[in-house]
Amino acid sequence: MHNATLSEQLFGQAGASSASAEAYLVDRRELSFFLWEQCRLEESFLGHEPFASTDRQRVEALLDKAQAFAAKLAAAYRPSDLEGAHRADDGSVVVPKAFFGLWDEFRRDWGWVRRLGEQSSTQGTAGEGIPPLVVQAITEMFMGANPAFMTYGGFTAFAMRLIEQHGTDAQRATFLDKLANDTWDACYCATETQAGSDLTAIATQAEPLGGDVYALTGHKRYITAGMHPLTENTVGVVIARVKDPVQRAFSLSCFLVPWRWPEADGSLSANHVECDHVEDKMGFSGCANTHLVFGRSGTTRGYLLGNRPDVALPQLITLMRSARISTAQFGVAMASSAYLHSVRHATTRIQGRRFTENADAGAVKVPIVEHFDVQRMLLDMRSKVEGCRGMIGKLVAHLTHVERLIAASSAHGNDSSVRCATLAELDRHRKMVLLYTPVIKAYVSDEAWRIATTAIQVHGGVGYLRNGPVEQYARDIKVLSIWEGTNYMQAQDLLRDKLNYGRQSTLLRYFEEDIDAFMTQRGRWPALSAEFDVLQSAIDALRLALDRVRELSAAGEFMVISQFCTRFLEIFAEVVLGWVQLEIATVAADRLAALPEGDAQRPFYSGKLKSARFYLHDTLGAVAFKADTLRRSSQTFIGVTADEFGPVPRRETAVARGAKAPASMA
Ligand SMILES: Cc1cc2nc3c(=O)[nH]c(=O)nc-3n(C[C@H](O)[C@H](O)[C@H](O)COP(=O)(O)OP(=O)(O)OC[C@H]3O[C@@H](n4cnc5c(N)ncnc54)[C@H](O)[C@@H]3O)c2cc1C
């Protein structure tokens, strides 16, 4: 078989890219499929308020423009990694040079895309009337093209929502306009050296100065885009404790700390926030992850959010949710490009002969895409990339429905029957956003890392070299499973807070109703009956796993449950991914039935069908086994004491980096 045809059949048309954007590959045909065929954007949303002013042409034009900007971002991807960010001797922070021009353009044309998940917040901007699903596609291009650049101002929209929801009128007046036009930006400052996952260990203190103004002292670690010269001012959303003689474990408060203090006359004065150093890290080199110090060289002033102490955690719920959705988006954005690079490499790299012709010296050598093990890797990557995009898409579709319903309810004014129905529907969509958030944050970030390492494997030795993009993707992706709450914290959140250990959870009921509604349509696709069977078995296994969790919680066996949270999240996410893949397969099957033999579009859809079948039969089948380990938790639970891991190496015997190993260890 001609190899171009083979790759097209398996993988569709990969990687339309301009020369300047070599680092970033995007498949626009794939994004179009996602929006128009998979999510049915036109039928479900366009034509309804608040999206009635938008048609397909407008969306495609916007995507073209976004792709052109992504190409500019991509041109700076590698150089900004090499250049990195650092602290200068004068204490200022230096960022990659290319970011200045990119920031100006981003701010002018694209600032509104940050508002994904922030209802109606694109009003009055160039993005007015654009559904969040389209914003998802645009954001994916930007985050895949230059993830480090996209961290700058990455918290601005989330901070705005926080201030809109919880700030005092005066705080809104001080911050919102500046943040809305990106003159200022925001960052999130929770972590300290001793307080990572455990925020109760936060030690930064705030002493009242009068009114809602406090003096902050302490330090914050790893802060993403925490100090930089791209904006006039940065506002830290800082978590600290109001100084109190009685130390209370959960007394965390949220402060708005501008790095430069806005005076009554509109001028800005020093607020004594120092960057001690920029972290030297594995990836995201162009992003300044700063170690910040407050109140060392003078008084650092901050406003207590809403002038309400001790309520930081409930205030921050929306901000954290948005940041987690954004993390999943980073993951799929980079993983998608890594996958497309792999397809491109596999179709051009000639190596070896076909498995059955190995011993025949005269047999023709083939591109590695002809080797079935390489196809296995590519199908694994592809099904996960498209599945993860679809999982995020499910959440974003719920957000899009929220916007539609809010617009509909204001159009119906005081008609109480319509209002009640709308409120019930609204509640349902909002709850599904809550349910999917920890799932996508954890699963997509873990899978994106696996996809990036598989991309290196497909590339062989060149994948390991620094002059190609896939190793940079791997380095950049890894942190996604760590920041915004480690993936274990997401798993715990899913099982405990969202699913209530399987006990009377409304979120679970809504989820089951949605997936069951899809499954009841199986009769329409008899050719996919085996795939529907696999998904049904996985759903049944998920229910059994949840039954077991319910039993364990009723028996008070929470330590046992804690060992299985991560596995449970994985099972849950794989079921959702299987659902997404089967939805894709049904669309592809319908299209294939309608297209004549030999039509140029057929390989795109037959490739989708193969990829879905691969995922459902190869990966989803393992869900039953994983669920069974939970069912057998009395045998599989392992509580290990620290000394059972063996003697802990003492510091003095550990070999320092770069030091010569002692003879006994060499
Ligand atoms: C590049 C980068 C950017 C960041 N950006 C920001 C930022 O902008 N703002 C900010 O505030 N922070 C930021 N962080 C900090 C980040 O949120 C923390 O690193 C993260 O919360 C984990 O904390 P930790 O590193 O102290 O790990 P730890 O909390 O020490 O965790 C180590 C391991 O132990 C596990 N663990 C910890 N506690 C438990 C538990 N109770 N039960 C089970 N397992 C547990 C964790 O899951 C993890 O696997 C950033 C970090 C990095 C690396």
XYZ file of C-alpha atoms and ligand atoms in Angstrom:
719
model
C 0.000 0.000 0.000
C 1.217 3.499 -0.806
C 2.370 4.891 2.491
C 0.707 8.298 2.200
C -2.585 6.523 1.708
C -1.860 4.287 4.671
C -1.108 7.176 6.981
C -4.120 9.089 5.739
C -6.338 6.092 6.288
C -5.074 5.594 9.785
C -4.600 9.105 10.912
C -6.328 11.541 8.587
C -4.452 14.584 7.391
C -1.954 15.612 9.955
C -0.257 18.793 10.680
C -1.031 21.668 8.402
C 1.558 24.175 9.537
C 3.416 27.168 8.232
C 7.185 27.196 8.075
C 7.495 29.608 10.995
C 5.381 27.390 13.215
C 7.402 24.204 12.821
C 7.363 23.614 16.555
C 3.596 23.524 16.698
C 1.408 21.331 14.548
C -2.336 21.693 14.474
C -4.857 19.703 12.500
C -7.610 22.155 11.580
C -9.679 19.389 10.006
C -9.670 17.730 13.410
C -10.742 20.903 15.214
C -13.531 21.357 12.671
C -14.683 17.801 13.290
C -14.627 18.447 17.016
C -16.759 21.589 16.780
C -19.187 20.879 13.967
C -19.639 17.131 13.985
C -18.774 15.878 17.479
C -20.128 18.796 19.542
C -22.766 19.773 16.923
C -22.037 23.417 17.589
C -24.338 24.703 14.863
C -27.403 22.663 15.844
C -26.972 22.969 19.599
C -25.777 26.522 20.094
C -25.467 28.868 17.115
C -28.757 30.561 16.487
C -29.551 30.615 20.214
C -28.848 33.615 22.410
C -26.265 34.725 23.390
C -24.625 33.175 20.311
C -27.258 34.180 17.749
C -24.972 36.734 16.099
C -22.390 34.038 15.350
C -22.417 31.785 12.328
C -20.079 29.136 11.008
C -18.251 31.594 8.786
C -17.458 33.856 11.722
C -16.156 30.915 13.742
C -13.952 29.635 10.918
C -12.574 33.133 10.283
C -11.741 33.440 13.969
C -10.010 30.067 13.948
C -7.954 31.149 10.889
C -6.887 34.289 12.696
C -6.080 32.318 15.847
C -3.999 29.859 13.838
C -2.010 32.738 12.377
C -1.288 34.084 15.871
C -0.448 30.568 17.070
C 2.189 30.428 14.329
C 3.816 33.560 15.799
C 3.686 32.060 19.289
C 5.189 28.839 17.970
C 8.090 30.655 16.360
C 9.098 31.753 19.881
C 8.524 28.346 21.509
C 12.038 26.967 21.294
C 13.920 30.304 21.578
C 11.992 31.251 24.720
C 12.829 27.871 26.253
C 16.534 28.465 25.597
C 16.401 32.056 26.812
C 14.284 31.308 29.891
C 13.291 33.761 32.601
C 15.612 34.954 35.370
C 16.064 37.484 38.126
C 18.402 40.346 37.247
C 20.883 41.783 39.768
C 18.616 44.773 40.391
C 15.852 42.425 41.566
C 13.700 42.754 38.455
C 12.609 39.713 36.483
C 13.672 39.239 32.873
C 11.440 37.286 30.482
C 12.129 36.102 26.892
C 12.416 39.074 24.536
C 9.860 37.782 22.038
C 7.170 37.879 24.720
C 6.892 41.675 24.609
C 5.613 41.864 21.025
C 3.482 38.767 21.497
C 1.967 40.226 24.655
C 0.963 43.443 22.873
C -0.757 41.490 20.123
C -2.354 39.025 22.513
C -3.669 41.800 24.706
C -5.064 43.721 21.740
C -6.706 40.834 19.895
C -7.137 37.925 22.238
C -7.440 39.057 25.847
C -11.099 37.958 25.826
C -10.290 34.275 25.264
C -9.121 34.013 28.857
C -12.735 34.208 29.918
C -13.472 30.516 29.242
C -15.745 29.399 32.041
C -16.492 32.938 33.122
C -20.138 33.426 32.217
C -21.025 36.307 29.949
C -17.651 37.857 30.516
C -16.927 38.280 26.850
C -19.680 40.884 26.637
C -18.528 44.061 25.018
C -15.385 42.431 23.654
C -14.372 41.064 20.264
C -15.441 37.685 21.566
C -19.042 38.641 22.286
C -21.387 35.914 21.074
C -18.622 33.341 20.723
C -19.490 30.054 22.459
C -17.004 28.697 25.029
C -16.501 25.606 22.820
C -14.917 27.840 20.182
C -12.804 29.490 22.856
C -11.630 25.985 23.809
C -10.400 25.394 20.248
C -8.653 28.782 20.091
C -7.051 28.370 23.504
C -5.805 24.926 22.542
C -3.897 26.436 19.619
C -2.307 29.133 21.781
C -1.406 26.831 24.651
C 0.060 24.228 22.300
C 2.048 26.831 20.390
C 3.679 28.481 23.409
C 2.549 27.259 26.823
C 5.077 29.343 28.762
C 3.854 32.570 27.144
C 0.282 31.630 27.962
C 1.011 31.560 31.687
C 1.445 35.364 31.721
C -1.849 36.878 32.735
C -3.185 33.343 33.036
C -4.885 34.145 36.345
C -6.258 37.535 35.387
C -9.759 36.449 34.369
C -10.004 34.113 37.369
C -8.996 36.928 39.721
C -11.553 39.233 38.115
C -14.294 36.731 38.764
C -13.078 36.359 42.356
C -13.212 40.118 42.884
C -16.597 40.426 41.125
C -18.020 37.709 43.375
C -16.393 38.539 46.702
C -14.760 41.975 46.599
C -16.074 45.162 48.173
C -17.270 47.956 45.877
C -14.040 49.851 46.467
C -11.954 46.774 45.645
C -13.913 46.264 42.423
C -13.326 49.899 41.510
C -9.594 49.622 42.209
C -8.900 46.435 40.290
C -11.499 45.363 37.753
C -10.968 47.880 34.948
C -7.192 47.551 35.051
C -7.424 43.775 34.961
C -10.125 43.759 32.275
C -7.931 45.565 29.771
C -4.756 43.670 30.783
C -2.989 46.841 31.925
C -2.505 44.866 35.132
C -2.444 41.111 35.496
C -2.911 38.697 38.375
C -1.138 35.694 39.839
C -2.079 33.198 42.535
C 0.068 32.942 45.667
C -0.750 30.049 47.973
C 2.263 27.728 48.144
C 5.069 28.134 50.694
C 8.010 25.827 51.281
C 6.288 24.024 54.152
C 2.791 24.438 52.688
C 2.243 22.650 49.370
C -0.734 20.301 49.274
C -1.329 21.153 52.911
C -2.496 24.752 52.885
C -3.230 24.610 56.609
C 0.546 25.020 57.053
C 0.537 28.502 55.459
C 2.508 30.904 57.628
C 2.286 34.226 55.775
C 0.787 36.710 58.190
C -1.399 39.759 57.819
C -1.581 42.482 60.449
C -4.476 44.982 60.379
C -3.527 48.524 59.355
C -7.084 49.883 59.382
C -10.185 49.232 57.281
C -9.622 46.403 54.830
C -5.878 47.105 54.519
C -3.330 44.744 56.108
C 0.465 44.469 56.241
C 1.699 41.130 54.920
C 4.889 39.325 55.882
C 6.091 35.984 54.614
C 7.163 34.238 51.421
C 5.505 32.374 48.568
C 7.111 29.766 46.377
C 6.874 28.678 42.692
C 4.492 31.516 41.810
C 3.694 31.248 38.109
C 4.312 34.502 36.225
C 4.649 36.024 39.683
C 6.778 38.973 38.576
C 7.536 40.224 35.072
C 7.759 43.419 33.032
C 4.875 42.744 30.598
C 2.271 44.725 32.527
C 2.273 47.935 34.508
C 1.322 46.108 37.706
C 0.631 42.596 38.995
C -1.971 41.736 41.609
C -1.233 38.784 43.827
C -4.175 36.790 45.134
C -2.351 35.952 48.359
C -3.458 33.407 50.954
C -2.387 34.351 54.465
C -3.495 34.339 58.092
C -4.766 37.358 59.941
C -2.372 37.749 62.847
C -4.096 36.379 65.885
C -2.788 35.218 69.238
C -4.975 32.111 68.897
C -3.692 29.918 66.039
C -6.616 28.292 64.209
C -5.975 25.577 61.621
C -8.424 26.777 58.972
C -8.168 30.511 59.473
C -6.975 31.331 55.978
C -7.847 34.645 54.414
C -7.538 35.955 50.877
C -5.733 39.232 50.139
C -5.391 41.318 46.997
C -1.809 42.510 46.965
C -0.770 44.831 44.117
C 2.991 44.739 43.566
C 2.766 48.505 43.092
C 0.340 50.251 45.414
C -2.296 52.467 43.754
C -2.295 55.843 45.509
C -5.370 58.095 45.723
C -3.978 60.366 42.952
C -3.700 57.396 40.556
C 0.083 57.018 40.858
C 1.707 53.723 41.784
C 4.223 53.409 44.604
C 6.479 50.564 45.759
C 4.699 47.907 47.782
C 7.874 46.034 48.785
C 7.184 42.724 47.085
C 10.545 41.208 46.210
C 11.520 38.371 43.916
C 14.122 36.383 45.842
C 14.816 34.139 42.847
C 13.243 32.561 39.786
C 13.020 28.779 40.124
C 15.362 26.732 37.921
C 13.079 24.011 36.636
C 12.481 21.160 34.182
C 10.141 22.886 31.714
C 8.111 26.059 31.145
C 11.483 27.824 31.137
C 10.058 31.004 29.635
C 7.649 31.286 32.557
C 8.999 33.126 35.589
C 8.173 30.895 38.559
C 9.101 33.235 41.326
C 9.968 32.935 44.971
C 8.365 36.057 46.412
C 8.975 37.799 49.707
C 6.524 40.204 51.349
C 7.329 42.834 53.928
C 11.115 42.370 54.099
C 12.279 45.718 52.733
C 9.250 47.756 53.813
C 5.548 47.347 54.460
C 3.687 45.216 51.916
C 0.051 46.287 51.935
C -2.870 44.161 50.786
C -6.662 44.402 50.787
C -8.597 41.706 52.609
C -10.949 40.351 49.924
C -14.499 41.446 50.713
C -13.124 42.593 54.079
C -13.972 39.087 55.351
C -11.307 37.129 57.246
C -10.998 33.334 57.458
C -13.016 32.495 54.342
C -10.284 32.125 51.725
C -11.066 28.510 50.875
C -14.752 28.952 49.978
C -13.946 32.233 48.212
C -11.349 30.510 46.049
C -13.473 27.617 44.804
C -14.331 29.205 41.438
C -10.763 30.390 40.843
C -9.360 26.936 41.535
C -11.918 25.305 39.271
C -11.035 27.595 36.381
C -7.322 26.993 36.930
C -7.870 23.233 36.837
C -9.825 23.392 33.581
C -7.032 25.499 32.159
C -4.456 22.895 33.243
C -6.285 20.185 31.313
C -6.310 22.459 28.277
C -2.545 22.914 28.460
C -2.250 19.131 28.504
C -4.313 18.365 25.441
C -2.823 21.302 23.541
C 0.752 20.085 23.867
C -0.109 16.389 23.585
C -1.965 16.996 20.329
C 1.032 18.676 18.739
C 3.358 15.945 20.046
C 1.077 13.355 18.440
C 1.022 15.177 15.082
C 4.813 15.446 15.119
C 4.916 11.695 15.664
C 2.642 11.008 12.702
C 4.799 13.220 10.534
C 7.986 11.531 11.659
C 6.551 8.037 11.294
C 5.492 8.624 7.711
C 8.895 9.940 6.632
C 11.398 7.890 8.651
C 12.390 4.767 6.658
C 13.605 1.945 8.840
C 13.557 -1.837 8.412
C 11.288 -4.139 6.477
C 7.833 -5.432 7.266
C 7.675 -8.007 10.085
C 7.063 -10.930 7.732
C 9.815 -9.845 5.311
C 12.581 -9.344 7.851
C 14.740 -12.117 6.500
C 14.389 -11.033 2.882
C 17.336 -8.781 2.022
C 15.632 -7.806 -1.232
C 12.383 -6.674 0.407
C 11.653 -3.003 0.287
C 12.354 -0.921 3.396
C 9.349 0.886 4.771
C 8.485 4.043 6.694
C 8.087 3.164 10.359
C 4.370 3.948 10.205
C 4.062 0.567 8.433
C 5.250 -1.254 11.572
C 2.290 -2.332 13.630
C 3.962 -1.496 16.923
C 4.421 2.093 15.734
C 0.762 2.089 14.714
C -0.067 0.886 18.227
C 1.747 3.879 19.700
C 0.164 6.319 17.269
C -3.326 4.944 17.816
C -2.837 5.051 21.562
C -1.769 8.701 21.347
C -4.456 9.660 18.887
C -7.335 8.047 20.731
C -6.209 9.675 23.985
C -5.666 13.126 22.439
C -9.058 13.137 20.746
C -10.660 11.534 23.784
C -9.158 14.089 26.175
C -10.206 16.961 23.906
C -13.681 15.447 23.903
C -13.722 15.087 27.706
C -12.823 18.740 28.107
C -15.420 19.403 25.412
C -18.100 17.731 27.534
C -17.330 20.084 30.404
C -17.145 23.110 28.121
C -20.420 22.138 26.428
C -22.029 22.270 29.870
C -20.544 25.753 30.347
C -21.876 26.724 26.933
C -25.328 25.501 27.975
C -25.048 27.590 31.148
C -24.504 30.716 29.037
C -27.394 29.754 26.741
C -29.752 29.186 29.664
C -28.835 32.415 31.401
C -29.613 34.300 28.188
C -32.872 32.360 27.734
C -34.016 33.000 31.290
C -33.493 36.744 31.008
C -35.430 36.692 27.720
C -38.396 35.021 29.437
C -38.528 37.662 32.143
C -40.989 36.801 34.881
C -42.610 33.662 33.443
C -42.158 31.520 36.551
C -42.764 28.109 34.941
C -40.043 28.774 32.357
C -37.783 30.158 35.056
C -38.151 27.026 37.211
C -37.429 24.698 34.297
C -34.441 26.809 33.328
C -33.106 26.895 36.875
C -33.312 23.101 37.130
C -31.470 22.718 33.830
C -28.921 25.332 34.862
C -28.262 23.498 38.105
C -27.721 20.281 36.202
C -25.170 21.794 33.810
C -23.337 23.551 36.631
C -23.131 20.333 38.606
C -21.683 18.488 35.622
C -18.966 21.157 35.371
C -18.154 20.479 39.027
C -18.018 16.729 38.424
C -15.798 16.831 35.357
C -13.295 19.381 36.689
C -11.117 17.086 38.853
C -11.473 14.302 36.284
C -10.094 16.313 33.396
C -7.429 18.055 35.479
C -5.923 14.795 36.664
C -6.570 12.426 33.793
C -5.636 14.773 30.954
C -2.423 15.903 32.658
C -1.344 12.312 33.356
C -2.197 11.145 29.856
C -0.565 14.173 28.231
C 2.690 13.219 29.934
C 2.359 9.624 28.693
C 1.554 10.855 25.189
C 4.627 13.115 25.203
C 6.896 10.262 26.293
C 5.341 7.998 23.641
C 6.035 10.735 21.091
C 9.699 10.580 22.081
C 9.587 6.796 21.615
C 8.104 7.099 18.110
C 10.888 9.529 17.199
C 13.605 7.189 18.492
C 16.962 8.879 19.187
C 15.982 12.178 17.612
C 13.072 12.387 20.014
C 15.549 12.507 22.865
C 17.521 15.400 21.381
C 17.075 18.957 22.536
C 16.696 20.388 19.052
C 13.273 18.879 18.469
C 9.981 19.955 20.023
C 8.819 16.678 21.520
C 11.300 16.572 24.378
C 10.339 20.148 25.243
C 6.690 19.142 25.299
C 7.522 16.327 27.736
C 9.415 18.748 29.997
C 6.667 21.344 29.801
C 3.830 18.893 30.377
C 5.122 17.215 33.515
C 4.184 19.975 35.923
C 0.516 19.763 34.965
C 0.018 16.769 37.267
C 1.583 18.745 40.138
C 0.262 22.297 40.066
C -3.286 23.442 40.842
C -3.518 20.611 43.366
C -1.629 17.378 42.695
C -3.534 14.697 40.848
C -4.083 12.767 44.041
C -5.903 15.792 45.452
C -8.174 15.719 42.384
C -8.895 12.027 42.906
C -9.765 12.652 46.529
C -11.966 15.579 45.509
C -13.818 13.419 42.956
C -14.548 10.524 45.259
C -15.139 12.365 48.511
C -16.539 15.766 47.615
C -18.114 15.275 44.199
C -19.408 11.697 44.460
C -19.870 11.611 48.229
C -18.309 8.108 48.246
C -21.170 6.936 46.016
C -23.832 7.870 48.586
C -26.806 9.772 47.181
C -24.824 12.002 44.910
C -26.870 14.200 42.576
C -23.804 14.611 40.397
C -23.567 10.860 40.003
C -27.251 10.610 39.137
C -26.926 13.261 36.436
C -23.841 11.538 35.058
C -25.571 8.174 34.933
C -28.625 9.657 33.252
C -26.461 11.271 30.557
C -24.397 8.205 29.733
C -27.411 5.875 29.905
C -29.296 8.144 27.501
C -26.479 7.669 25.013
C -26.352 3.914 25.528
C -30.073 3.484 24.895
C -29.493 4.636 21.309
C -27.199 1.720 20.512
C -29.758 0.099 18.179
C -29.033 2.835 15.613
C -25.525 1.486 15.034
C -25.644 -2.324 14.784
C -22.148 -2.369 13.260
C -20.824 -0.911 16.527
C -22.556 -3.413 18.759
C -19.269 -4.960 20.010
C -18.031 -1.486 20.958
C -21.251 -0.652 22.793
C -20.822 -3.948 24.685
C -17.310 -2.974 25.792
C -18.485 0.421 27.006
C -21.457 -1.137 28.800
C -19.105 -3.553 30.613
C -16.903 -0.645 31.649
C -19.921 1.302 32.951
C -21.007 -1.784 34.913
C -17.488 -2.131 36.331
C -17.514 1.534 37.363
C -20.814 0.972 39.179
C -19.351 -2.054 40.977
C -16.305 -0.025 41.981
C -18.539 2.683 43.372
C -20.657 0.104 45.215
C -17.476 -1.094 46.890
C -16.482 2.447 47.836
C -19.946 2.931 49.316
C -19.567 -0.250 51.387
C -16.119 0.773 52.567
C -17.323 4.214 53.584
C -20.311 2.728 55.427
C -17.826 0.532 57.310
C -15.645 3.551 58.096
C -12.728 2.102 56.064
C -11.555 5.481 54.788
C -7.849 4.599 54.868
C -8.614 1.767 52.422
C -10.539 4.151 50.183
C -7.619 6.595 50.240
C -5.429 3.995 48.546
C -7.896 3.626 45.702
C -8.814 7.248 44.933
C -6.327 7.567 42.076
C -7.348 4.252 40.570
C -10.992 5.217 40.863
C -10.448 8.512 39.058
C -8.647 6.619 36.305
C -11.572 4.201 35.925
C -14.062 7.045 35.876
C -12.073 9.013 33.290
C -11.548 5.980 31.067
C -15.287 5.354 31.011
C -15.873 8.966 29.982
C -13.148 8.687 27.358
C -14.723 5.456 26.064
C -18.025 7.294 25.820
C -16.394 10.121 23.868
C -14.700 7.647 21.533
C -17.924 5.792 20.904
C -19.691 9.061 20.129
C -16.920 9.815 17.635
C -17.324 6.330 16.167
C -21.065 6.826 15.660
C -20.481 10.098 13.806
C -17.776 8.478 11.671
C -19.978 5.459 10.911
C -22.831 7.736 9.784
C -20.526 9.746 7.549
C -18.975 6.643 5.997
C -22.432 5.289 5.238
C -23.221 8.499 3.362
C -19.949 8.929 1.457
C -19.406 7.110 -1.857
C -16.514 4.639 -2.200
C -13.329 6.443 -3.197
C -14.431 9.788 -1.720
C -11.420 11.736 -0.464
C -13.090 12.223 2.943
C -13.426 8.513 3.660
C -9.925 7.968 5.140
C -10.570 10.712 7.695
C -13.637 8.895 9.010
C -12.318 5.343 8.672
C -9.245 6.487 10.626
C -11.540 7.760 13.366
C -13.407 4.488 13.471
C -10.190 2.505 13.775
C -8.877 4.761 16.485
C -12.129 4.465 18.480
C -12.154 0.684 18.108
C -8.534 0.553 19.237
C -9.294 2.512 22.402
C -12.449 0.614 23.267
C -10.989 -2.858 22.781
C -7.375 -2.239 23.753
C -7.634 0.162 26.698
C -11.161 0.268 28.004
C -11.231 -3.487 28.535
C -8.762 -2.972 31.410
C -11.333 -0.988 33.405
C -13.010 -4.200 34.584
C -9.688 -5.472 35.943
C -8.962 -2.193 37.728
C -12.453 -2.129 39.214
C -11.970 -5.695 40.372
C -8.892 -4.746 42.417
C -11.129 -2.310 44.263
C -13.775 -4.963 44.754
C -11.046 -7.199 46.227
C -9.761 -4.358 48.381
C -9.516 -6.565 51.444
C -6.690 -8.431 49.633
C -5.234 -5.620 47.576
C -5.082 -2.855 50.202
C -1.503 -2.478 51.396
C -0.677 -0.362 54.400
C 3.124 -0.106 54.495
C 5.162 1.354 57.321
C 8.053 3.635 56.359
C 10.685 1.117 57.488
C 9.165 -1.538 55.204
C 10.425 0.556 52.284
C 13.949 -0.215 53.494
C 16.501 1.930 55.251
C 16.263 5.593 54.357
C 19.585 6.755 52.828
C 21.230 9.136 55.299
C 22.053 12.527 53.837
C 25.803 12.109 54.254
C 25.828 8.849 52.249
C 23.705 10.197 49.426
C 25.829 11.071 46.391
C 25.697 14.784 45.718
C 24.858 15.805 42.158
C 28.058 15.893 40.164
C 30.165 14.375 42.987
C 32.167 11.199 42.444
C 30.399 8.155 43.872
C 32.191 6.343 46.686
C 33.713 3.021 45.558
C 31.081 1.028 47.442
C 28.290 2.699 45.468
C 29.948 2.959 42.063
C 6.134 25.015 37.946
C 5.239 25.205 39.130
C 4.340 26.257 39.130
C 3.539 26.492 40.259
N 2.730 27.599 40.288
C 2.110 27.933 41.464
C 1.389 29.159 41.579
O 1.275 29.940 40.640
N 0.833 29.462 42.775
C 0.916 28.628 43.854
O 0.391 28.949 44.900
N 1.585 27.451 43.764
C 2.180 27.083 42.597
N 2.862 25.905 42.488
C 2.910 25.015 43.647
C 2.071 23.779 43.446
O 0.710 24.095 43.537
C 2.543 22.755 44.499
O 3.808 22.298 44.053
C 1.571 21.620 44.645
O 0.415 22.050 45.304
C 2.177 20.456 45.445
O 2.794 20.875 46.610
P 4.283 20.383 46.949
O 5.121 20.676 45.761
O 4.673 20.966 48.237
O 4.157 18.800 47.057
P 3.692 18.013 48.348
O 2.455 18.595 48.895
O 4.858 17.842 49.243
O 3.327 16.594 47.703
C 4.293 15.610 47.346
C 3.548 14.310 47.024
O 2.831 13.852 48.190
C 1.459 13.696 47.893
N 0.663 14.124 49.049
C 0.786 15.277 49.756
N -0.142 15.325 50.721
C -0.872 14.199 50.622
C -1.995 13.679 51.326
N -2.583 14.354 52.341
N -2.482 12.464 50.962
C -1.930 11.779 49.937
N -0.873 12.233 49.235
C -0.358 13.426 49.571
C 1.190 14.589 46.705
O 0.065 14.155 45.953
C 2.503 14.467 45.926
O 2.483 13.340 45.124
C 3.621 25.621 41.363
C 4.493 24.537 41.331
C 5.301 24.329 40.231
C 6.259 23.176 40.245
